[in-house]
């Protein structure tokens, strides 16, 4: 019956159908195109501009704000891609984010209690040192998750759930009485203007996406990550040090979370220690899964994750444009995750 129906369809439609079924990047890209078209239509209906140039300027500004606001999640999702491809999960990214952010705030605090200022360090040298220490801390926290999983033989869900609770609780305890102010030179990391627009967070995201794509596709480490997610036992028997690769996967994720914390704290200039990073793990996982990465591991791509991040970002923006209650946005995000996983299961059937 299916063959008979296929014979009646034009060849171009058959090719598109096969691409939709077999190529996650194609289906994700088409979903993004549809959402962008709907978003553009809604934006046009909600706008009242005299000329096309004024409308286009508003549309462009909306997209710049959308990309800039989601750059942090996009960077974290790049690391989450490696974790999920390897067959793991990381629920601690939001807590690592707030921990690294708080660490930076205390290091660079220009007021009373600033650690580097108390040592007589200031200016660019202090900023460079703080950046290096923040990246090292993020990598170390990620590495600790990798050690619990690879050597402690703990399920990734349990190990990172415990880390999530510990890190956020400890950070909130030590920062509850802290009042911090960052130096202006540090804020320029993300606020530096190009053509009158603050595009640096978007550029950082793009550069890191290219770097992670190269690592995933062109390096031995990237091939090992896919191999472990496909069949960990076979990969181990072939002589690969699976424990070492897993440690590096989580360390890489911690490093990328630290980069996101640097960008966001320099862009905003402060941090709410009670809620900063809350829900980041869900946003990152949603971006990765919507981008076509399999929850069972062994399959996925950085390009798909970037497209998935854009889909989630456009969806949130669209919900805001049509006036959906903010409390329902998480419900839509959850529905997208469930739908993406169901589609993956259908592909395997």
mmCIF file of C-alpha atoms in Angstrom:
data_model
loop_
_atom_site.group_PDB
_atom_site.id
_atom_site.type_symbol
_atom_site.label_atom_id
_atom_site.label_comp_id
_atom_site.label_asym_id
_atom_site.label_seq_id
_atom_site.Cartn_x
_atom_site.Cartn_y
_atom_site.Cartn_z
ATOM 1 C CA UNK A 1 0.000 0.000 0.000
ATOM 2 C CA UNK A 2 2.792 2.389 0.942
ATOM 3 C CA UNK A 3 4.669 1.542 -2.262
ATOM 4 C CA UNK A 4 1.545 2.185 -4.341
ATOM 5 C CA UNK A 5 1.082 5.592 -2.738
ATOM 6 C CA UNK A 6 4.772 6.370 -3.217
ATOM 7 C CA UNK A 7 4.498 5.636 -6.952
ATOM 8 C CA UNK A 8 1.797 8.318 -7.266
ATOM 9 C CA UNK A 9 3.921 10.999 -5.573
ATOM 10 C CA UNK A 10 6.258 13.255 -7.575
ATOM 11 C CA UNK A 11 9.940 12.396 -7.224
ATOM 12 C CA UNK A 12 10.752 15.732 -5.568
ATOM 13 C CA UNK A 13 8.138 15.106 -2.866
ATOM 14 C CA UNK A 14 9.452 11.584 -2.358
ATOM 15 C CA UNK A 15 12.959 12.948 -1.896
ATOM 16 C CA UNK A 16 11.752 15.549 0.593
ATOM 17 C CA UNK A 17 9.816 12.881 2.510
ATOM 18 C CA UNK A 18 12.874 10.617 2.674
ATOM 19 C CA UNK A 19 15.049 13.513 3.823
ATOM 20 C CA UNK A 20 12.513 14.369 6.530
ATOM 21 C CA UNK A 21 12.512 10.782 7.777
ATOM 22 C CA UNK A 22 16.225 10.040 7.579
ATOM 23 C CA UNK A 23 18.063 13.352 7.981
ATOM 24 C CA UNK A 24 17.597 15.003 11.407
ATOM 25 C CA UNK A 25 19.358 18.171 10.242
ATOM 26 C CA UNK A 26 16.921 18.587 7.354
ATOM 27 C CA UNK A 27 13.829 18.103 9.513
ATOM 28 C CA UNK A 28 15.206 20.418 12.211
ATOM 29 C CA UNK A 29 16.109 23.052 9.636
ATOM 30 C CA UNK A 30 12.654 22.891 8.048
ATOM 31 C CA UNK A 31 11.009 23.203 11.461
ATOM 32 C CA UNK A 32 13.118 26.298 12.140
ATOM 33 C CA UNK A 33 12.164 27.828 8.773
ATOM 34 C CA UNK A 34 8.464 27.311 9.500
ATOM 35 C CA UNK A 35 8.790 28.850 12.966
ATOM 36 C CA UNK A 36 10.716 31.849 11.614
ATOM 37 C CA UNK A 37 8.005 32.420 8.994
ATOM 38 C CA UNK A 38 5.286 32.296 11.656
ATOM 39 C CA UNK A 39 7.319 34.571 13.951
ATOM 40 C CA UNK A 40 7.854 37.076 11.126
ATOM 41 C CA UNK A 41 4.140 37.061 10.294
ATOM 42 C CA UNK A 42 3.164 37.636 13.935
ATOM 43 C CA UNK A 43 5.753 40.405 14.261
ATOM 44 C CA UNK A 44 4.375 42.051 11.107
ATOM 45 C CA UNK A 45 0.801 41.925 12.433
ATOM 46 C CA UNK A 46 1.869 43.394 15.777
ATOM 47 C CA UNK A 47 3.849 46.220 14.166
ATOM 48 C CA UNK A 48 2.642 49.521 12.766
ATOM 49 C CA UNK A 49 5.471 51.054 10.775
ATOM 50 C CA UNK A 50 5.123 53.444 7.866
ATOM 51 C CA UNK A 51 7.819 51.918 5.655
ATOM 52 C CA UNK A 52 9.327 48.527 5.001
ATOM 53 C CA UNK A 53 12.715 49.875 6.108
ATOM 54 C CA UNK A 54 11.349 50.735 9.557
ATOM 55 C CA UNK A 55 9.720 47.318 9.865
ATOM 56 C CA UNK A 56 12.911 45.543 8.748
ATOM 57 C CA UNK A 57 14.950 47.517 11.282
ATOM 58 C CA UNK A 58 12.554 46.389 14.010
ATOM 59 C CA UNK A 59 12.705 42.780 12.776
ATOM 60 C CA UNK A 60 16.512 42.853 12.688
ATOM 61 C CA UNK A 61 16.731 44.341 16.179
ATOM 62 C CA UNK A 62 14.381 41.649 17.468
ATOM 63 C CA UNK A 63 16.657 38.943 16.038
ATOM 64 C CA UNK A 64 19.824 40.509 17.426
ATOM 65 C CA UNK A 65 18.228 40.644 20.877
ATOM 66 C CA UNK A 66 17.022 37.044 20.495
ATOM 67 C CA UNK A 67 20.463 35.732 19.517
ATOM 68 C CA UNK A 68 22.277 37.785 22.157
ATOM 69 C CA UNK A 69 19.899 36.680 24.892
ATOM 70 C CA UNK A 70 20.263 32.995 23.998
ATOM 71 C CA UNK A 71 24.017 32.948 23.405
ATOM 72 C CA UNK A 72 24.691 31.673 26.935
ATOM 73 C CA UNK A 73 22.266 28.753 26.595
ATOM 74 C CA UNK A 74 23.616 28.086 23.113
ATOM 75 C CA UNK A 75 27.172 27.768 24.421
ATOM 76 C CA UNK A 76 26.107 25.474 27.268
ATOM 77 C CA UNK A 77 24.122 23.351 24.807
ATOM 78 C CA UNK A 78 27.308 22.779 22.784
ATOM 79 C CA UNK A 79 28.841 21.013 25.776
ATOM 80 C CA UNK A 80 25.596 19.176 26.523
ATOM 81 C CA UNK A 81 25.738 17.773 22.987
ATOM 82 C CA UNK A 82 28.965 15.910 23.758
ATOM 83 C CA UNK A 83 27.532 14.653 27.048
ATOM 84 C CA UNK A 84 24.345 13.266 25.500
ATOM 85 C CA UNK A 85 26.144 11.785 22.483
ATOM 86 C CA UNK A 86 28.373 9.896 24.943
ATOM 87 C CA UNK A 87 25.248 8.448 26.566
ATOM 88 C CA UNK A 88 25.225 10.710 29.629
ATOM 89 C CA UNK A 89 23.355 13.698 31.004
ATOM 90 C CA UNK A 90 24.430 16.768 32.978
ATOM 91 C CA UNK A 91 21.903 18.372 35.324
ATOM 92 C CA UNK A 92 24.510 20.522 37.060
ATOM 93 C CA UNK A 93 25.187 23.068 34.301
ATOM 94 C CA UNK A 94 22.950 25.740 35.857
ATOM 95 C CA UNK A 95 24.614 25.355 39.240
ATOM 96 C CA UNK A 96 28.120 25.353 37.724
ATOM 97 C CA UNK A 97 27.103 28.536 35.919
ATOM 98 C CA UNK A 98 26.059 30.358 39.102
ATOM 99 C CA UNK A 99 29.104 29.044 40.998
ATOM 100 C CA UNK A 100 31.560 30.281 38.368
ATOM 101 C CA UNK A 101 29.675 33.576 38.100
ATOM 102 C CA UNK A 102 29.821 34.118 41.857
ATOM 103 C CA UNK A 103 33.510 33.225 41.870
ATOM 104 C CA UNK A 104 34.170 35.840 39.189
ATOM 105 C CA UNK A 105 32.149 38.469 41.018
ATOM 106 C CA UNK A 106 34.150 37.962 44.215
ATOM 107 C CA UNK A 107 37.483 37.881 42.400
ATOM 108 C CA UNK A 108 36.859 41.118 40.503
ATOM 109 C CA UNK A 109 34.765 42.971 43.056
ATOM 110 C CA UNK A 110 35.852 46.609 43.041
ATOM 111 C CA UNK A 111 34.229 47.230 46.398
ATOM 112 C CA UNK A 112 35.022 45.877 49.834
ATOM 113 C CA UNK A 113 35.963 42.201 49.914
ATOM 114 C CA UNK A 114 37.304 41.841 46.397
ATOM 115 C CA UNK A 115 39.898 39.067 46.454
ATOM 116 C CA UNK A 116 42.231 40.289 43.730
ATOM 117 C CA UNK A 117 41.941 43.922 44.817
ATOM 118 C CA UNK A 118 42.948 42.906 48.349
ATOM 119 C CA UNK A 119 46.114 41.377 46.842
ATOM 120 C CA UNK A 120 46.930 44.612 45.078
ATOM 121 C CA UNK A 121 45.947 43.362 41.636
ATOM 122 C CA UNK A 122 43.789 45.471 39.356
ATOM 123 C CA UNK A 123 43.133 46.459 35.763
ATOM 124 C CA UNK A 124 43.688 44.131 32.814
ATOM 125 C CA UNK A 125 46.104 41.741 34.638
ATOM 126 C CA UNK A 126 43.442 41.094 37.295
ATOM 127 C CA UNK A 127 40.793 40.480 34.630
ATOM 128 C CA UNK A 128 42.998 38.044 32.713
ATOM 129 C CA UNK A 129 43.838 36.140 35.897
ATOM 130 C CA UNK A 130 40.171 36.036 36.908
ATOM 131 C CA UNK A 131 39.175 34.688 33.489
ATOM 132 C CA UNK A 132 41.782 31.934 33.643
ATOM 133 C CA UNK A 133 40.744 30.965 37.171
ATOM 134 C CA UNK A 134 37.056 30.939 36.207
ATOM 135 C CA UNK A 135 37.700 28.683 33.207
ATOM 136 C CA UNK A 136 39.822 26.401 35.386
ATOM 137 C CA UNK A 137 37.067 26.239 38.026
ATOM 138 C CA UNK A 138 34.423 25.375 35.448
ATOM 139 C CA UNK A 139 36.611 22.645 33.982
ATOM 140 C CA UNK A 140 37.397 21.298 37.450
ATOM 141 C CA UNK A 141 33.723 21.139 38.430
ATOM 142 C CA UNK A 142 32.946 19.336 35.180
ATOM 143 C CA UNK A 143 35.888 17.009 35.749
ATOM 144 C CA UNK A 144 34.547 16.146 39.204
ATOM 145 C CA UNK A 145 31.288 15.008 37.591
ATOM 146 C CA UNK A 146 33.298 12.916 35.158
ATOM 147 C CA UNK A 147 35.243 11.300 37.997
ATOM 148 C CA UNK A 148 32.047 10.383 39.862
ATOM 149 C CA UNK A 149 30.606 8.846 36.708
ATOM 150 C CA UNK A 150 33.669 7.084 35.297
ATOM 151 C CA UNK A 151 35.502 6.009 38.462
ATOM 152 C CA UNK A 152 32.704 6.152 41.042
ATOM 153 C CA UNK A 153 30.471 4.238 38.592
ATOM 154 C CA UNK A 154 27.544 6.496 39.440
ATOM 155 C CA UNK A 155 24.713 7.012 36.937
ATOM 156 C CA UNK A 156 25.162 10.435 35.277
ATOM 157 C CA UNK A 157 21.697 11.508 36.385
ATOM 158 C CA UNK A 158 22.463 10.879 40.063
ATOM 159 C CA UNK A 159 26.015 12.283 40.002
ATOM 160 C CA UNK A 160 25.062 15.547 38.304
ATOM 161 C CA UNK A 161 21.844 15.898 40.310
ATOM 162 C CA UNK A 162 23.904 15.744 43.504
ATOM 163 C CA UNK A 163 26.393 18.267 42.117
ATOM 164 C CA UNK A 164 23.538 20.560 41.132
ATOM 165 C CA UNK A 165 22.161 20.649 44.656
ATOM 166 C CA UNK A 166 25.538 20.983 46.392
ATOM 167 C CA UNK A 167 26.937 23.754 44.197
ATOM 168 C CA UNK A 168 23.840 25.952 44.198
ATOM 169 C CA UNK A 169 23.306 25.573 47.944
ATOM 170 C CA UNK A 170 26.931 26.337 48.848
ATOM 171 C CA UNK A 171 27.061 29.312 46.460
ATOM 172 C CA UNK A 172 23.891 30.822 47.875
ATOM 173 C CA UNK A 173 25.177 30.359 51.416
ATOM 174 C CA UNK A 174 28.453 32.190 50.834
ATOM 175 C CA UNK A 175 27.000 34.905 48.617
ATOM 176 C CA UNK A 176 23.898 35.812 50.644
ATOM 177 C CA UNK A 177 25.592 38.810 52.258
ATOM 178 C CA UNK A 178 27.953 39.744 49.426
ATOM 179 C CA UNK A 179 27.588 43.001 47.510
ATOM 180 C CA UNK A 180 29.737 43.056 44.399
ATOM 181 C CA UNK A 181 30.518 45.434 41.557
ATOM 182 C CA UNK A 182 32.451 44.534 38.430
ATOM 183 C CA UNK A 183 35.023 46.817 36.770
ATOM 184 C CA UNK A 184 33.992 48.524 33.533
ATOM 185 C CA UNK A 185 36.853 46.909 31.595
ATOM 186 C CA UNK A 186 35.447 43.468 32.407
ATOM 187 C CA UNK A 187 31.957 44.467 31.249
ATOM 188 C CA UNK A 188 33.343 45.410 27.844
ATOM 189 C CA UNK A 189 34.019 41.708 27.130
ATOM 190 C CA UNK A 190 30.367 41.328 26.110
ATOM 191 C CA UNK A 191 29.298 44.979 25.761
ATOM 192 C CA UNK A 192 31.833 46.013 23.126
ATOM 193 C CA UNK A 193 29.815 47.502 20.274
ATOM 194 C CA UNK A 194 30.138 46.670 16.585
ATOM 195 C CA UNK A 195 28.204 49.018 14.328
ATOM 196 C CA UNK A 196 26.293 50.322 17.317
ATOM 197 C CA UNK A 197 25.161 46.815 18.330
ATOM 198 C CA UNK A 198 26.386 44.578 21.146
ATOM 199 C CA UNK A 199 27.191 41.547 19.007
ATOM 200 C CA UNK A 200 30.074 40.023 20.977
ATOM 201 C CA UNK A 201 27.996 37.285 22.745
ATOM 202 C CA UNK A 202 26.701 36.155 19.342
ATOM 203 C CA UNK A 203 30.209 36.079 17.887
ATOM 204 C CA UNK A 204 31.535 34.085 20.865
ATOM 205 C CA UNK A 205 28.723 31.564 20.382
ATOM 206 C CA UNK A 206 29.419 31.268 16.641
ATOM 207 C CA UNK A 207 33.173 30.807 17.116
ATOM 208 C CA UNK A 208 32.692 28.171 19.808
ATOM 209 C CA UNK A 209 30.144 26.339 17.653
ATOM 210 C CA UNK A 210 32.695 26.144 14.833
ATOM 211 C CA UNK A 211 35.381 24.936 17.258
ATOM 212 C CA UNK A 212 33.091 22.274 18.766
ATOM 213 C CA UNK A 213 32.048 21.134 15.287
ATOM 214 C CA UNK A 214 35.689 20.623 14.349
ATOM 215 C CA UNK A 215 36.354 18.744 17.600
ATOM 216 C CA UNK A 216 33.329 16.474 17.104
ATOM 217 C CA UNK A 217 33.970 15.689 13.441
ATOM 218 C CA UNK A 218 37.715 15.982 12.879
ATOM 219 C CA UNK A 219 39.416 14.705 16.043
ATOM 220 C CA UNK A 220 40.035 11.335 17.638
ATOM 221 C CA UNK A 221 38.341 12.563 20.807
ATOM 222 C CA UNK A 222 35.164 13.337 18.855
ATOM 223 C CA UNK A 223 35.122 9.870 17.259
ATOM 224 C CA UNK A 224 35.586 8.250 20.653
ATOM 225 C CA UNK A 225 32.624 10.199 22.072
ATOM 226 C CA UNK A 226 30.344 8.858 19.323
ATOM 227 C CA UNK A 227 31.749 5.350 19.746
ATOM 228 C CA UNK A 228 31.129 5.335 23.506
ATOM 229 C CA UNK A 229 27.552 6.488 23.021
ATOM 230 C CA UNK A 230 26.927 3.834 20.366
ATOM 231 C CA UNK A 231 28.422 0.903 22.275
ATOM 232 C CA UNK A 232 30.510 1.559 25.362
ATOM 233 C CA UNK A 233 31.497 -2.062 25.944
ATOM 234 C CA UNK A 234 32.756 -2.576 22.400
ATOM 235 C CA UNK A 235 34.656 0.712 22.540
ATOM 236 C CA UNK A 236 36.345 -0.341 25.772
ATOM 237 C CA UNK A 237 37.294 -3.729 24.340
ATOM 238 C CA UNK A 238 38.824 -2.013 21.315
ATOM 239 C CA UNK A 239 41.374 -0.363 23.617
ATOM 240 C CA UNK A 240 39.846 3.081 24.149
ATOM 241 C CA UNK A 241 40.246 4.559 27.626
ATOM 242 C CA UNK A 242 36.522 5.150 28.148
ATOM 243 C CA UNK A 243 36.942 6.626 31.618
ATOM 244 C CA UNK A 244 39.393 9.233 30.375
ATOM 245 C CA UNK A 245 37.145 10.236 27.480
ATOM 246 C CA UNK A 246 34.133 10.615 29.776
ATOM 247 C CA UNK A 247 36.117 12.789 32.170
ATOM 248 C CA UNK A 248 37.140 15.014 29.298
ATOM 249 C CA UNK A 249 33.553 15.252 28.031
ATOM 250 C CA UNK A 250 32.307 16.586 31.365
ATOM 251 C CA UNK A 251 35.366 18.807 31.788
ATOM 252 C CA UNK A 252 34.692 20.301 28.349
ATOM 253 C CA UNK A 253 31.094 20.967 29.338
ATOM 254 C CA UNK A 254 32.231 22.670 32.544
ATOM 255 C CA UNK A 255 34.650 24.804 30.517
ATOM 256 C CA UNK A 256 31.869 25.920 28.160
ATOM 257 C CA UNK A 257 29.568 26.683 31.096
ATOM 258 C CA UNK A 258 32.338 28.878 32.527
ATOM 259 C CA UNK A 259 32.582 30.716 29.185
ATOM 260 C CA UNK A 260 28.824 31.301 29.281
ATOM 261 C CA UNK A 261 29.106 32.626 32.854
ATOM 262 C CA UNK A 262 31.866 35.031 31.805
ATOM 263 C CA UNK A 263 29.834 36.342 28.884
ATOM 264 C CA UNK A 264 26.607 36.732 30.832
ATOM 265 C CA UNK A 265 28.139 38.381 33.900
ATOM 266 C CA UNK A 266 30.063 40.833 31.740
ATOM 267 C CA UNK A 267 26.917 41.588 29.713
ATOM 268 C CA UNK A 268 24.573 42.025 32.663
ATOM 269 C CA UNK A 269 27.133 43.279 35.178
ATOM 270 C CA UNK A 270 25.633 41.368 38.101
ATOM 271 C CA UNK A 271 24.139 38.027 39.099
ATOM 272 C CA UNK A 272 21.080 36.922 41.055
ATOM 273 C CA UNK A 273 22.530 34.040 43.061
ATOM 274 C CA UNK A 274 19.079 32.747 44.024
ATOM 275 C CA UNK A 275 17.843 32.170 40.476
ATOM 276 C CA UNK A 276 20.740 32.604 38.039
ATOM 277 C CA UNK A 277 21.174 29.504 35.892
ATOM 278 C CA UNK A 278 17.929 28.001 37.128
ATOM 279 C CA UNK A 279 16.405 25.916 34.351
ATOM 280 C CA UNK A 280 19.515 26.127 32.168
ATOM 281 C CA UNK A 281 19.848 22.343 32.227
ATOM 282 C CA UNK A 282 16.360 21.950 30.751
ATOM 283 C CA UNK A 283 16.969 24.634 28.122
ATOM 284 C CA UNK A 284 20.258 23.037 27.083
ATOM 285 C CA UNK A 285 18.806 19.516 26.959
ATOM 286 C CA UNK A 286 15.803 20.786 24.968
ATOM 287 C CA UNK A 287 18.098 22.481 22.442
ATOM 288 C CA UNK A 288 20.178 19.321 22.006
ATOM 289 C CA UNK A 289 17.229 16.926 21.682
ATOM 290 C CA UNK A 290 15.263 19.199 19.352
ATOM 291 C CA UNK A 291 18.439 19.411 17.260
ATOM 292 C CA UNK A 292 18.267 15.671 16.582
ATOM 293 C CA UNK A 293 20.726 14.256 19.110
ATOM 294 C CA UNK A 294 19.575 10.871 20.371
ATOM 295 C CA UNK A 295 18.961 10.531 24.102
ATOM 296 C CA UNK A 296 20.326 6.982 23.916
ATOM 297 C CA UNK A 297 23.662 8.335 22.685
ATOM 298 C CA UNK A 298 25.826 7.706 19.663
ATOM 299 C CA UNK A 299 24.106 10.136 17.318
ATOM 300 C CA UNK A 300 23.925 13.908 17.080
ATOM 301 C CA UNK A 301 25.626 17.000 15.748
ATOM 302 C CA UNK A 302 26.736 20.471 16.759
ATOM 303 C CA UNK A 303 24.925 21.981 13.774
ATOM 304 C CA UNK A 304 21.711 20.328 14.919
ATOM 305 C CA UNK A 305 22.188 21.716 18.412
ATOM 306 C CA UNK A 306 22.608 25.263 17.068
ATOM 307 C CA UNK A 307 19.411 24.835 15.039
ATOM 308 C CA UNK A 308 17.655 23.357 18.073
ATOM 309 C CA UNK A 309 18.725 26.306 20.219
ATOM 310 C CA UNK A 310 17.320 28.681 17.618
ATOM 311 C CA UNK A 311 14.031 26.749 17.494
ATOM 312 C CA UNK A 312 13.605 26.982 21.272
ATOM 313 C CA UNK A 313 14.593 30.667 21.210
ATOM 314 C CA UNK A 314 12.149 31.478 18.398
ATOM 315 C CA UNK A 315 9.409 29.541 20.175
ATOM 316 C CA UNK A 316 9.932 31.544 23.378
ATOM 317 C CA UNK A 317 9.980 34.778 21.380
ATOM 318 C CA UNK A 318 6.822 33.768 19.504
ATOM 319 C CA UNK A 319 5.001 32.936 22.723
ATOM 320 C CA UNK A 320 5.974 36.333 24.071
ATOM 321 C CA UNK A 321 4.781 38.097 20.898
ATOM 322 C CA UNK A 322 1.336 36.464 20.994
ATOM 323 C CA UNK A 323 0.963 37.163 24.710
ATOM 324 C CA UNK A 324 1.090 33.637 26.163
ATOM 325 C CA UNK A 325 1.430 33.626 29.949
ATOM 326 C CA UNK A 326 5.147 33.217 30.884
ATOM 327 C CA UNK A 327 4.223 30.413 33.278
ATOM 328 C CA UNK A 328 3.157 28.287 30.294
ATOM 329 C CA UNK A 329 6.411 28.655 28.352
ATOM 330 C CA UNK A 330 7.993 25.707 30.177
ATOM 331 C CA UNK A 331 4.990 23.568 29.217
ATOM 332 C CA UNK A 332 5.572 24.273 25.526
ATOM 333 C CA UNK A 333 9.264 23.507 25.979
ATOM 334 C CA UNK A 334 8.437 20.193 27.627
ATOM 335 C CA UNK A 335 6.024 19.341 24.810
ATOM 336 C CA UNK A 336 8.760 20.007 22.240
ATOM 337 C CA UNK A 337 11.159 17.664 24.079
ATOM 338 C CA UNK A 338 8.538 14.893 24.230
ATOM 339 C CA UNK A 339 7.710 15.364 20.556
ATOM 340 C CA UNK A 340 11.375 15.252 19.537
ATOM 341 C CA UNK A 341 11.998 12.032 21.490
ATOM 342 C CA UNK A 342 8.848 10.427 20.028
ATOM 343 C CA UNK A 343 10.072 11.262 16.529
ATOM 344 C CA UNK A 344 13.426 9.631 17.316
ATOM 345 C CA UNK A 345 11.679 6.468 18.491
ATOM 346 C CA UNK A 346 9.580 6.445 15.315
ATOM 347 C CA UNK A 347 12.719 6.646 13.188
ATOM 348 C CA UNK A 348 14.118 3.539 14.890
ATOM 349 C CA UNK A 349 10.879 1.559 14.496
#
